[in-house]
Structure formats: C-alpha cells, structure tokens
Amino acid sequence: PPPQAAPAILVRAPPRVRRLARQLGVDLARVRGTGPRGAITEDDVRRAAAMLATAPKPEA
Amino acid sequence: MERFDLVVVGGGPGGYPAAVRAAQEGLNVALVEMDSLGGECTNYGCIPTKALLHPAGLVASLARLKFVKGSVDVDFKGLMEWVDSVVKGVSNGVSTLLKGYGVEVVKGRAKIRPGVVEVDGSGSIGYSKLVLALGTSPASIPGLEPDGEVVHNNRTILGLRRKPGRMLIVGGGYIGVEYATAMARLGVEVTIVELLDRLLPNMQRDFSRVVERRLRAEGVKIHTKSKVEAVERRERYAVVEVSGVGKMEYDAILVAVGRRPNTGDVGLEKLGVKLDKAGYIQVDGATLETGVPGVYASGDVTGPPLLAHRAFLQAVVAAERAAGDSSAAFDAKAVPAVVYTDPELATVGLTLEEARAAGVDAAETRLPLASLPRVGAIEGCRECFAKVVYDRSSRAILGFHVAAPHASEIIAEAALAIEMGATLEDLALTIHPHPSVSEALKEVAELALERPIHYILRRGGARR
Amino acid sequence: MERFDLVVVGGGPGGYPAAVRAAQEGLNVALVEMDSLGGECTNYGCIPTKALLHPAGLVASLARLKFVKGSVDVDFKGLMEWVDSVVKGVSNGVSTLLKGYGVEVVKGRAKIRPGVVEVDGSGSIGYSKLVLALGTSPASIPGLEPDGEVVHNNRTILGLRRKPGRMLIVGGGYIGVEYATAMARLGVEVTIVELLDRLLPNMQRDFSRVVERRLRAEGVKIHTKSKVEAVERRERYAVVEVSGVGKMEYDAILVAVGRRPNTGDVGLEKLGVKLDKAGYIQVDGATLETGVPGVYASGDVTGPPLLAHRAFLQAVVAAERAAGDSSAAFDAKAVPAVVYTDPELATVGLTLEEARAAGVDAAETRLPLASLPRVGAIEGCRECFAKVVYDRSSRAILGFHVAAPHASEIIAEAALAIEMGATLEDLALTIHPHPSVSEALKEVAELALERPIHYILRRGGARR
Ligand SMILES: Cc1cc2nc3c(=O)[nH]c(=O)nc-3n(C[C@H](O)[C@H](O)[C@H](O)COP(=O)(O)OP(=O)(O)OC[C@H]3O[C@@H](n4cnc5c(N)ncnc54)[C@H](O)[C@@H]3O)c2cc1C
Ligand SMILES: Cc1cc2nc3c(=O)[nH]c(=O)nc-3n(C[C@H](O)[C@H](O)[C@H](O)COP(=O)(O)OP(=O)(O)OC[C@H]3O[C@@H](n4cnc5c(N)ncnc54)[C@H](O)[C@@H]3O)c2cc1C
C-alpha cells in the first residue's frame, strides 16, 4: 500500500531532489524516504517514477 | 514595432534577474524601467539602508569599548553622498549586467495591452511572454505626505544633506527601527511612534523586546500604541502632536507605514490579470503564473513577504517557466528575513506556533548566547539568543531564529539546513569554527539533544 | 586515593568538553590542569587574539571611510587589560561549567602511571579510563628564547602593557599574520620575517596574495625567504639582523614558528602510548583510542590540524567512547579553518588539487566578490573572492574557500553543505539573505552551474 501523505513541511528532500520529482512527475508526499531518518533521496524518486510508469492507471 | 520573446516590466530584484536568466536561455529580452535600475532595493531600500548602518555600527561598537579614546565625527553630508555613490555603483552594476546579456533596456513608464507594452516616451514593443515585476511604493498617511524637505518616505530621505537635530519616525516596522538605529548613532535625537503595542509587531515578541531595550539604551524614544494626531508644517521643521506625548518640533519626519503595490493604471484589469484586495497580483505560488497565458509576475508585486532575495528566486523561476522549463518552481521551504539592527535579528522557517498550527509535533529550544565567546565576551552582547524549532520525531530542523551580531550571515546555514532536511544531529556534528557566532547553530542543536558541551543542563532548559 | 571512572588530563578544548560529556553520561570525572582552565585557546590563543583583532578591525574599517573625521586613539594598556578580562571571563566560564557538572578539578602537573595520575602538589588519583588532552606549547628558536620583556611567544606577549614602537614578528603563519594585522592597526610599525617564499605557506597561494597585499597596504614590512641571523639584547629593546634587511632595533619580538606537543616527561612511554616522530600521540582517527585499553587522546596532542573546534568534537567522541558508546566516532568530512585577517580567510573541505589527488573528477569555480553589494560597495573589498570545488558528475560540494569580511561566519554553511552531501543545485536554490556575504555561496554555485544572475557569463569563467 502507498504510504500516507506527510504534511508538506515534513517532506525531507533537498532542493535538487524536489526538482527531479517535478521533472519525473512524482508526488514527494507519497514517497517513502530511505535516507537518514526518512530523508528522500534521488534514488527514491527515480524508483517511485519507475513504479508510476509500470503501475496500472486508475480508471478516470 | 520591435517584438521580443520576453518583456520584463520593472528593473528591481523581481525583474532584472528574470531578464538575465531568460537571456541565458536564449530568449530575446527587453526590460522596461521608469526609474533607476535595481528597483526599490538598490535605490531606496536594502542598499542605502545597509550602507547607512555600516558606519553607524562601527561607531557604536567602538563607543562600547572603554579603552578607545578620542572621538569620531561622521560628516553627515559626506556620509549621505557616499551612500549615494554606493547606490549608483550597484545600480550601474545592474545596467552593465543587462548590457552584457544583450537585454534591451527601455526607459519609461509601461502600460500593457495584450501582446504590446506601451512605454511613455519610448514607443511600443511587442511581447510573446511577459514578466510583471512592478514592485511597491511607500504608503503614506493623510496629512503626512512627503514633501522632500521635512516629511520623508524611504525615497526622499536619501536626499537629506543636513543632519536633523530631532527626527520623528512614524512606523515601528523594520524600516523604522533600522533608520532609528542608524540615525541615533549618528547623533540624531530619534522618536518612534508605533500604532500597535510593540516595535516589529509582525515579528516574534522576543525580537521586539531586544530591539526596544537596545534602542532605548541608545537614547531613542519609543511610543507604542500611539499615533500622530496633528501636524503643523513650518519653514524648516514641523510641529507634531503625538498621542500621549504632546507637541514637539522635528526637523525631519520619516513615514514608514507600509507599502502599496504598483498595480494601478498599468492596464492589468484589461489584460485579465487578477489582483487581490490589497492590489497585489494573484499568482500561482509555485509557477508564478497569473492565469493569463504567458504572463508571469514576480517579486513584491505578488504580495508579502516583501523581500529582495525572495524576488530574486521568483524572477528566475518566472524566466525559466517563460523559457519553457516546466520543472522550474518556487518551492523554497525556507525564506530568511533579517532586520539589520544591533544585534541583528534573523529568522527562517517556522516558529513553534506555526509548526504546531501546521499539525507538526514540534518543540523549541532556546539558548542564551552571552556565553559564546564571540558574542558575549568579545562583542559584548548580553541579550543575544538563538532558538531552534524542530520536529520531535524526526528531529528535522523546521525553524531557526536568532538575535546576534552577524545574524544576517549565519541565518543562511539554517536556511540550508531546512532545505536539506537536516536534523539536530546533523547540525550538532557539523564542525563550526571557533570562535564564531555560527557556533550558535551547533550549540542550540546540542542543547535540544540534551548534550550541550558549553551549557549546564537543568530540567526544562539551559543555564550557564 | 580517590578513584574516578574517567580522568581527563588537560583543561583546553580537547579536555573540558570530554569531562562535561562524560559527566552527562553519568561517569564520575576528574580533570587535571596545571595552568588556567580553557587551555591555550582560551588563555593564549583563539580568545585573546580575536579580542585584540576586534577593536583593531573597527578602527581600520572606520579609517577607510573618508567622511569619518576626528581620530580615535586606542589606549594600549587599557586594551591589553580588557583582553585579559575577556580571557578571564571565558576561563571562569569553563570553571563554572565543570562545577555545574560535578567534575572534580585538580590543579597541578600530571604524571601518569597505569591506573594512577600523580598530580604535583595535589596527590594521586586513580582512573579506569583516561583522556589525554595535553595540547602543545610554542616552539622556540635558539637565541630567541622568550624573556617576557622584549622577546615573546604567544603567551608572554599578552603581558605587554606599553605599546611597542617597532615590532618584529618571526614566522608568517596564521598567528604571525593575525598579530601583524592587529598591531599594525594599533599603530605599531610591524616587520614579518618568514623563511619560506610567502606568508601563510601552508595555505592556498591566493590567500597568501590577498593577505600580503593588504598587510603591505597597511604599512607592514614583509620579508619572505629571510631569517633572523643575529640578536643582541639591550635594556628595553633588541638589535636584530634579518637576512637581506640588515640590523634594526625592535621593542618587541614575537616568535610564532610552530608548536611542540606537551608529551615529554608525562610517563607516556611507560604507559605504552605511542608517539610519532614529532612527539604527537598516535591515535585511531575515528575512535581516538591510543592502543592502550581505556586510554584516549584528543585535541592538538593528536597532531595537526591544530584547531580548537576540531578538539571540541574529538573530546566529545573520546568521552562517549570512554562511556561505552561504540558508535561514537570522529568522522567529520569538513573541518573549517579560519585566519582572522582582513579580509578574513576561511577554508573547508578539499582544494581542487586535493580532490584530484584523491581520484575525484573535480572542478573548481572562482568568483570575484567585489560585485556582491555587501562585500564590494559597502565593505569596500576589491580583492575578495570565493571558490567552490565540486565533483563533476554528482555536482556534490567538496570544498569551499573564501576571502571576505565575515568569512569566519559564512564558512559554517559550507561545512554543513559538505557534511549533508549538498550539490551545487542545493546551494543555488537555497535563498540567501540580501545583502549579505553569504550570498557568495549561492552565487558561486550558480556560476558553476553556468546560470549566474549577477555575473556575465563568458567562456571559461565569470566577468562582471
Ligand atoms: C527601506 C527599505 C529597506 C529594505 N531593505 C531590505 C533588505 O535589507 N533586504 C531585503 O531582502 N529586502 C529589503 N527591502 C525590500 C526590497 O526592497 C524589495 O523586496 C525588493 O525591492 C522587491 O523587488 P521588486 O523587483 O519586486 O520590486 P521593486 O524593487 O519595487 O522594483 C519595481 C520596479 O518596477 C518599476 N516599475 C513599476 N511600475 C512600472 C511601470 N508601470 N513601468 C515601468 N517601470 C515600473 C519601478 O520603478 C521599480 O524600479 C527593503 C525595502 C525598503 C523600502
Ligand atoms: C595564538 C593562537 C591563536 C589561535 N587561534 C585559534 C583560533 O582562532 N581558532 C582555533 O580553532 N584554534 C586556534 N588556535 C589553536 C587552539 O588554541 C588549539 O587548537 C586548542 O587550544 C587545542 O586544544 P587542546 O585542549 O588540545 O590543547 P591546549 O589548549 O593546548 O590545552 C592543553 C592543556 O593541557 C594542560 N597540560 C598539558 N600537560 C599537562 C600536564 N602534564 N598536567 C596538567 N595539565 C597539562 C595545559 O596547561 C593546557 O591547559 C590558536 C592557537 C594559538 C597559539
């Protein structure tokens, strides 16, 4: 199951990771961070993007 | 009619960086400015005030040292001319910069129609994309309109060449307290009148307290919950009645009571750009889009917080968007704000109240800084302090607030900490140079972790 | 004989934080110190030099402003007494701190046997664990032994009460140039003699260049590739022959030619603690273990870099290890170093050469800082600069090097950036307050990314 959305200010992702997430269309609030104390890394974002690409699209 | 890929209206911090960034991306850019390049910040704001505060601060720091004899005398006219030259230098720098990037600078007041900017006295230019960086102007009070002789706003005051004997500052916000700090140290008898119950009413209470105490110690008279009741203009002075104070003569009056967006009579309504009640342009905070395709706004004209460094980044984002980069966004978690009083006050991120209101299980740790050698023993600040606000579970830094010498310099590290998602441990384990004010970040983080090496830990806080 | 869980020998930055941290962990701690608490840093190093530099810097900054008239006169005796009081205040703070944590302070010189520390004049105390924080003493040159009247080291010079007319500084390292900066500004005619071909020979060449130019401009005579050939002591002065300069009279001579570890005659050999060739204690860099079970060393006695803030962290790690925390380690990637000249010089992390030697595909970007308003227009520094060293592929920050006012304050952000693994983008997208020196970090990162908003980008670098 996807992790619960965290309040935006608690999303711990550096500026470059946030930019990458925008480029790949990833919502950071739904990414589970694997860095120290749950920080979100570039790899986490890339993994989430790859999952988005393969996941079945929900019905519109 | 010449046509540009991008026209930027306004040459301040919200404007010129947009022109530069767009030119770097290969766009054909024009910038329209009706006054001096650099905007309010360079010409009437950030730069002249900090220039004024520089010698004033040196004089005050020296005066605090008992073994320094003799007396220095600041030639007021010379000082104001130097401030002028500093401003000109920075403004010329913006001009050189724009020329270097091939940006066409068009002088005059702009009015905007769809696809066309009409510039007073310079004809019309066409645009594909538009960045509105119109900024703000000083608000005024009926009866206290600036005359450039006795009654001033932040623009006309820079024309002062004779040192006022007695000066009234109307408005106790950051502009008012910065001017009070500078002028008092230059030997002017300063009075501040503030409507609300404290100076810096928009900031945290402990900041107000530090500033009020220091200004009073330097001879500034502070009247809160007061206002100007009546003004009689005379030849070279004015008689002003302040509630609870009575009538007094002042050689100069600075009105610093707020800002008004420059959005009137520019054609924005017809363009379809939406304004909020106060007249600021409504934008998407992340993309800086106004809702009208191809039209962006950046800087103070998008509403508070009115800060040059926020305008810089907004300008860059607007330019990148205009150049077609759909990943560009203003998503800063940390916008620092500084008041250049003595001690300097700086704040970034959330206060404890803001963090809790956002639903975070947050805590705050406060550290008095007098026992940091650089702050207490050397610079002599007894009332300086730092506070860190953090998330209890992850220990991520959410906010940092500091009153100290050079707070304007150390706040950037706190901004980086918040942007990077740094935790208390990260700050505590980063080596900070000794002796420095920046040690405050490490020490307050250690204290929050209950393992400070320079403070005696007691239940419920630190004491040394 | 009283027995302690932990005995710390040495009350400097490598010692007292170990005692505090161990006490916080519940250990029963004693600290042995034969001189004043606070060590070299508080009593003869960091604190008195930065105190001296504070008024000297204010005087020089004021003198640079043409509109400041009148003259200030620093009462030398009063200044030196103030420096003394600053030192005493900081040293007393350490005493209060140790008392607050219940650390037993034992006065006297320690000799060490297995399990026992014998303290001259205070009897013996037993220990389970030991932290050796013995520090260093000033090295001397034959013929130039300090006499406390004319020939001084960094300790005896603090006893000066009459301002020397002419002063010779032997050694152009950071202690020499800091004293030269302070003394020249107080009106002393200063000559520096340095054996190697430049001042600050251990630092980057562009730092040396900035400092040499500024010191020369302030009237300091600099003789590199020179040495003292002969000394004749007279009543209140000495006649010194310097190679290439000839004979000259000096009222005061400061010898600042290096440090010697305080590891002689303490019983270390018998204890089994290993020393390197220079006499420093060999430790595991991460755990601070000496190889003798339960015996740790921290601070300058473990060898270069000799820095108080490095000692602080080593002390904490040694204490945590002694208290049984096997996860504690000194693993800082970034140890900042500052020279408090004008402009201040600060460096952290790797230089380009070091990064390449470590096998990294690194690049460096250099930014002149004169066009930052705070640095150039307001503080008047024309030769200030910042350099960032980064990994080309990840763009991670590896090093930052800066010559600027308040470099000592802004270097901490660079240390945090390196510790956090921040990249050029992270620095460029973090909002830095305007106007400040800290903008240098953002601007140099933007330049490295080839999208500076305040510099004209040309092939192969920046120009404005
Ligand atoms: C006294 C004072 C001190 C300050 N100190 C600081 C500080 O230390 N740090 C900080 O961050 N901020 C400071 N500020 C705030 C800072 O000045 C602003 O945040 C900043 O100037 C905003 O930039 P901007 O480009 O959005 O607007 P502005 O700087 O106001 O620029 C707008 C420009 O647009 C031009 N313009 C407007 N309408 C038209 C038109 N129709 N046609 C042509 N040109 C037009 C104006 O002439 C102006 O040059 C200070 C402000 C004041 C008043
Ligand atoms: C002029 C000068 C300026 C400096 N400026 C700076 C600066 O600005 N920033 C910075 O980071 N560093 C600076 N340093 C370096 C800094 O002083 C050292 O890095 C720091 O003092 C090291 O701490 P320590 O505890 O390891 O050693 P020390 O401070 O040398 O302390 C060792 C202590 O152990 C005691 N001791 C030694 N042997 C015995 C014994 N057998 N029995 C009992 N007691 C003993 C000594 O009396 C001394 O108090 C400066 C140094 C000098 C000389």
XYZ file of C-alpha atoms in Angstrom, chain B:
464
model
C 7.228 47.785 -33.666
C 10.024 45.679 -32.214
C 8.943 42.330 -30.810
C 10.579 40.376 -28.006
C 10.253 36.810 -26.800
C 10.038 38.242 -23.303
C 9.369 41.677 -21.906
C 10.079 42.241 -18.220
C 8.345 45.240 -16.660
C 10.317 46.523 -13.669
C 14.066 46.577 -13.137
C 14.212 45.594 -9.455
C 15.140 42.267 -7.796
C 11.951 40.731 -9.153
C 12.728 41.971 -12.652
C 16.351 42.089 -13.755
C 17.228 38.504 -12.742
C 14.317 37.335 -14.902
C 15.763 39.221 -17.866
C 19.238 37.785 -17.231
C 18.030 34.222 -16.817
C 15.811 34.370 -19.891
C 18.683 35.780 -21.974
C 20.870 32.899 -20.765
C 18.193 30.558 -22.073
C 18.432 32.197 -25.470
C 15.360 34.407 -25.365
C 15.297 37.833 -26.953
C 14.543 40.076 -23.958
C 13.571 43.676 -23.217
C 13.224 45.234 -19.770
C 11.150 48.351 -19.101
C 12.007 50.583 -16.137
C 10.681 54.047 -15.418
C 13.140 54.915 -12.657
C 16.649 53.607 -11.864
C 17.722 50.037 -12.487
C 17.847 47.945 -9.338
C 14.390 48.945 -8.153
C 13.407 49.904 -4.640
C 16.022 47.591 -3.150
C 19.060 49.087 -4.819
C 17.949 52.677 -4.961
C 15.862 53.303 -1.853
C 15.825 50.113 0.196
C 18.291 47.336 1.000
C 21.419 49.047 -0.242
C 21.229 52.623 1.078
C 19.921 51.488 4.470
C 22.671 48.940 4.930
C 25.248 51.471 3.744
C 23.974 53.941 6.367
C 24.044 51.282 9.060
C 27.640 50.276 8.299
C 29.477 53.353 9.678
C 26.824 53.814 12.344
C 27.531 50.284 13.578
C 31.281 50.802 13.604
C 30.947 53.988 15.626
C 28.654 52.317 18.150
C 30.831 49.219 18.532
C 33.876 51.390 19.191
C 31.984 53.556 21.642
C 31.244 50.449 23.686
C 34.962 49.867 24.305
C 36.143 51.894 27.282
C 39.805 51.918 26.232
C 39.056 53.696 22.984
C 39.621 57.415 23.496
C 39.149 60.363 21.228
C 36.057 60.947 19.207
C 34.982 60.347 15.709
C 32.690 62.627 13.907
C 30.703 61.479 10.929
C 30.324 64.221 8.350
C 26.637 63.808 7.581
C 26.755 65.346 4.128
C 29.781 63.247 3.227
C 28.045 60.147 4.524
C 24.890 60.744 2.502
C 26.956 61.416 -0.614
C 28.840 58.179 -0.022
C 25.516 56.326 0.352
C 24.537 57.853 -2.958
C 27.719 56.645 -4.601
C 27.229 53.143 -3.197
C 23.714 53.087 -4.653
C 24.909 54.384 -8.019
C 27.628 51.750 -8.129
C 25.184 48.921 -7.514
C 22.627 50.325 -9.973
C 25.309 50.727 -12.639
C 26.276 47.131 -11.989
C 22.742 46.051 -12.938
C 22.992 48.129 -16.095
C 26.312 46.514 -17.055
C 24.871 43.098 -16.330
C 21.857 43.634 -18.594
C 24.038 45.038 -21.346
C 26.351 42.043 -21.012
C 23.449 39.720 -21.681
C 22.124 41.766 -24.580
C 18.936 42.748 -22.786
C 17.262 45.796 -24.363
C 16.608 48.305 -21.581
C 13.673 50.595 -22.357
C 13.248 53.695 -20.211
C 9.808 54.922 -19.303
C 6.525 54.020 -17.707
C 4.859 50.943 -19.153
C 1.201 50.410 -19.929
C 0.217 46.979 -21.012
C -2.135 45.702 -23.662
C -2.414 42.124 -24.878
C 0.801 41.480 -26.818
C 2.029 45.077 -26.542
C 3.762 47.198 -23.939
C 3.454 50.935 -24.485
C 6.299 52.814 -22.914
C 5.860 56.526 -22.179
C 8.213 58.411 -24.425
C 9.768 55.276 -25.922
C 7.027 53.889 -28.151
C 5.595 50.401 -28.133
C 7.175 46.964 -28.035
C 5.597 43.604 -28.677
C 5.933 40.545 -26.478
C 5.236 36.841 -26.548
C 5.765 36.382 -22.831
C 5.614 38.925 -20.048
C 7.041 39.127 -16.527
C 5.389 41.729 -14.305
C 7.813 42.848 -11.611
C 6.181 46.130 -10.718
C 7.083 46.209 -7.055
C 5.631 48.554 -4.478
C 5.701 52.182 -3.400
C 5.713 53.637 0.106
C 2.270 54.090 1.631
C 1.507 57.493 3.052
C -0.705 58.950 5.755
C -3.114 61.828 5.139
C -1.502 65.000 6.452
C 1.948 63.440 6.301
C 2.533 63.336 2.571
C 6.248 63.511 1.841
C 7.487 66.933 0.763
C 11.134 66.001 0.422
C 12.118 68.713 2.885
C 10.742 67.873 6.298
C 8.375 64.973 5.698
C 10.026 61.991 4.021
C 9.421 58.492 2.842
C 12.180 55.927 2.293
C 12.946 57.531 -1.062
C 13.115 61.235 -0.330
C 15.014 60.759 2.918
C 18.090 59.857 0.921
C 18.181 63.461 -0.250
C 18.883 64.683 3.305
C 22.158 66.559 3.456
C 21.875 68.365 6.766
C 21.791 66.218 9.879
C 18.434 66.621 11.620
C 18.620 67.572 15.271
C 15.395 65.789 16.093
C 13.699 63.186 13.956
C 10.323 61.502 14.168
C 9.883 58.046 12.703
C 6.289 57.089 12.077
C 6.015 53.311 11.997
C 7.920 50.799 14.103
C 8.374 48.119 11.471
C 11.784 47.018 10.253
C 12.349 50.111 8.124
C 11.577 52.336 11.078
C 13.838 50.509 13.518
C 16.706 50.290 11.023
C 16.549 54.043 10.447
C 16.254 54.665 14.172
C 19.349 52.545 14.789
C 21.396 54.378 12.177
C 20.233 57.894 12.972
C 20.547 57.608 16.751
C 24.138 56.505 16.323
C 24.844 59.431 14.081
C 23.780 61.734 16.872
C 20.182 62.424 15.908
C 17.562 62.559 18.652
C 15.075 59.971 17.441
C 11.456 59.318 18.411
C 9.468 56.370 17.072
C 5.693 56.255 17.025
C 4.007 52.903 16.517
C 0.286 52.238 16.461
C 0.473 48.714 17.865
C 1.782 47.652 21.259
C 5.396 46.980 20.295
C 8.086 47.619 17.720
C 8.339 44.997 14.969
C 4.746 43.940 15.608
C 4.917 41.326 12.844
C 7.837 39.519 14.398
C 8.310 37.321 17.445
C 7.924 39.085 20.786
C 11.430 38.376 21.995
C 12.812 40.149 18.924
C 10.737 43.229 19.783
C 11.997 43.150 23.331
C 15.683 43.013 22.359
C 15.329 45.869 19.891
C 13.274 48.087 22.182
C 15.748 47.673 25.016
C 18.741 48.444 22.822
C 17.158 51.438 21.119
C 16.093 52.882 24.473
C 19.628 52.391 25.781
C 20.869 54.402 22.836
C 18.506 57.237 23.618
C 15.676 56.546 21.192
C 12.237 57.452 22.500
C 9.665 54.793 21.715
C 5.936 55.413 21.850
C 3.829 52.374 21.141
C 0.028 52.399 20.981
C 0.389 55.996 19.811
C -0.201 57.908 16.673
C 0.282 61.239 15.044
C -2.666 63.468 15.938
C -1.763 66.710 14.220
C 0.970 68.212 12.082
C 1.825 71.861 11.506
C 4.402 72.455 8.802
C 6.770 75.381 9.393
C 9.664 76.684 7.291
C 12.311 74.082 8.104
C 10.565 71.907 10.631
C 7.175 70.650 11.688
C 5.313 70.669 14.955
C 3.787 67.266 15.509
C 1.371 66.148 18.132
C 1.718 62.514 19.085
C -0.929 60.929 21.298
C 0.305 60.676 24.847
C 3.405 62.747 24.090
C 2.108 66.150 23.195
C 3.516 68.637 20.731
C 7.144 68.640 19.686
C 9.261 70.137 16.914
C 11.025 67.805 14.495
C 13.474 68.727 11.700
C 12.737 65.544 9.838
C 9.909 63.039 9.765
C 10.213 59.609 8.184
C 6.946 57.899 7.351
C 7.428 54.142 7.100
C 3.974 52.684 7.492
C 3.719 50.095 4.767
C 3.783 49.546 1.026
C 1.322 49.781 -1.867
C 1.652 47.587 -4.961
C 2.355 49.460 -8.210
C -0.593 47.870 -9.957
C -2.753 50.914 -10.605
C -3.165 52.369 -14.084
C -0.971 49.801 -15.835
C -3.715 48.067 -17.772
C -3.733 44.897 -15.698
C -7.525 44.640 -15.474
C -7.935 44.657 -19.226
C -5.160 42.134 -19.582
C -7.145 39.841 -17.317
C -4.578 39.700 -14.520
C -6.294 39.260 -11.155
C -5.493 41.398 -8.136
C -6.219 40.626 -4.506
C -7.947 43.070 -2.169
C -4.744 44.898 -1.330
C -3.955 45.261 -5.034
C -1.245 42.596 -5.268
C -1.177 40.352 -8.340
C -2.551 36.886 -7.664
C -0.170 34.194 -8.870
C 0.329 30.505 -8.505
C 2.977 30.478 -5.774
C 4.983 27.730 -7.434
C 4.845 28.652 -11.117
C 4.384 32.439 -10.828
C 1.655 32.212 -13.484
C -1.014 34.902 -13.346
C -3.657 32.845 -15.066
C -3.257 34.839 -18.287
C -1.266 32.571 -20.623
C 2.341 33.691 -20.963
C 2.055 36.351 -18.269
C 4.035 35.847 -15.057
C 4.553 38.070 -12.014
C 7.451 38.074 -9.589
C 8.754 39.981 -6.608
C 6.922 42.266 -4.226
C 4.020 42.775 -6.600
C 2.940 39.202 -5.792
C 2.437 40.179 -2.145
C 4.244 39.549 1.143
C 6.812 38.691 2.322
C 8.364 41.676 0.548
C 11.994 40.613 0.342
C 14.634 41.118 -2.319
C 16.103 37.606 -2.063
C 12.655 36.058 -2.454
C 12.161 38.270 -5.521
C 15.496 37.036 -6.978
C 14.362 33.418 -6.924
C 10.835 34.183 -8.104
C 12.324 36.107 -11.024
C 14.485 33.148 -12.001
C 11.558 30.746 -11.820
C 9.320 33.056 -13.878
C 12.055 33.345 -16.520
C 12.634 29.601 -16.655
C 8.912 28.997 -16.987
C 8.689 31.631 -19.721
C 11.545 29.847 -21.465
C 9.558 26.634 -21.396
C 11.093 24.774 -18.433
C 8.034 23.211 -16.831
C 10.078 21.780 -13.943
C 11.008 25.234 -12.638
C 9.116 26.110 -9.472
C 9.381 28.325 -6.462
C 9.252 25.727 -3.727
C 11.621 27.144 -1.111
C 10.831 25.813 2.340
C 12.960 28.492 3.965
C 12.811 32.218 3.223
C 15.102 34.051 5.638
C 14.277 37.543 6.862
C 16.745 39.873 8.543
C 16.429 43.113 10.487
C 19.780 44.906 10.482
C 19.526 46.388 13.947
C 22.070 45.810 16.713
C 22.037 42.957 17.472
C 20.866 41.821 14.073
C 17.663 39.774 14.059
C 17.218 36.922 11.661
C 14.549 34.324 11.220
C 13.951 31.454 8.842
C 11.392 28.690 8.628
C 8.625 28.140 11.133
C 8.052 29.437 14.623
C 6.874 26.946 17.229
C 3.328 28.235 16.904
C 3.376 27.983 13.117
C 4.768 24.457 13.238
C 2.099 23.334 15.691
C -0.616 25.037 13.696
C 0.600 23.018 10.702
C -0.036 19.866 12.680
C 3.557 19.027 13.494
C 4.553 17.643 16.880
C 7.170 20.374 17.202
C 9.420 21.568 20.019
C 11.554 24.647 20.547
C 14.870 25.051 22.341
C 16.165 28.479 23.295
C 19.791 29.243 24.029
C 21.102 32.476 25.521
C 24.250 33.365 23.552
C 26.174 35.516 26.029
C 28.444 32.606 26.882
C 29.565 32.110 23.279
C 32.919 33.942 23.449
C 32.437 35.738 20.133
C 29.003 37.020 21.138
C 29.330 37.740 24.845
C 32.962 38.270 25.791
C 34.158 39.884 22.561
C 31.161 41.662 21.027
C 29.554 42.342 24.376
C 26.009 41.148 23.693
C 24.258 40.056 26.859
C 20.723 39.705 25.497
C 21.521 37.726 22.347
C 19.784 34.379 21.866
C 19.049 31.628 19.377
C 16.032 29.337 19.072
C 15.632 26.180 17.068
C 12.245 24.692 16.206
C 12.243 21.030 15.245
C 10.026 18.051 14.605
C 10.115 15.837 17.691
C 10.060 12.534 15.894
C 12.496 13.037 13.006
C 14.351 15.880 14.760
C 14.322 17.725 11.438
C 15.038 21.445 11.731
C 11.904 23.465 10.939
C 12.934 26.945 12.030
C 15.785 28.999 13.428
C 15.526 32.434 14.993
C 18.462 34.444 16.246
C 19.354 37.824 17.722
C 23.128 38.263 17.483
C 25.897 40.171 15.755
C 26.186 38.909 12.156
C 22.848 37.095 12.404
C 22.422 38.164 8.758
C 25.349 35.925 7.852
C 24.641 32.852 9.964
C 20.959 32.571 9.030
C 21.893 31.182 5.608
C 23.231 27.997 7.194
C 19.883 27.494 8.910
C 18.116 28.019 5.583
C 20.322 25.356 4.010
C 19.674 23.035 6.955
C 15.918 23.343 6.465
C 16.116 22.934 2.694
C 18.312 19.837 3.055
C 16.108 18.247 5.696
C 18.955 18.347 8.203
C 18.310 17.142 11.733
C 19.552 18.337 15.111
C 22.275 15.669 14.960
C 23.455 16.930 11.587
C 23.907 20.439 12.974
C 25.475 19.231 16.206
C 28.004 17.044 14.410
C 29.000 19.663 11.837
C 32.172 21.385 12.963
C 31.665 25.134 13.355
C 34.702 27.401 13.577
C 35.722 28.716 16.980
C 35.297 31.495 17.939
C 32.315 32.495 15.800
C 28.656 33.415 16.075
C 27.823 30.433 13.866
C 28.618 28.165 16.816
C 25.118 29.160 17.972
C 23.623 26.670 15.500
C 25.688 23.784 16.792
C 25.236 24.724 20.451
C 21.478 25.126 20.269
C 21.181 21.801 18.445
C 23.318 20.118 21.117
C 21.151 21.665 23.797
C 18.000 20.386 22.107
C 19.620 16.942 22.115
C 20.368 17.403 25.833
C 24.104 17.092 25.410
C 25.475 20.639 25.261
C 29.181 20.981 25.920
C 29.084 24.643 26.892
C 25.921 24.846 28.961
C 24.824 23.369 32.214
C 21.818 21.207 31.596
C 18.995 21.642 34.047
C 15.484 20.341 33.964
C 13.472 22.280 31.447
C 16.265 24.206 29.819
C 19.791 25.510 29.843
C 21.595 27.702 32.274
C 25.202 28.641 32.373
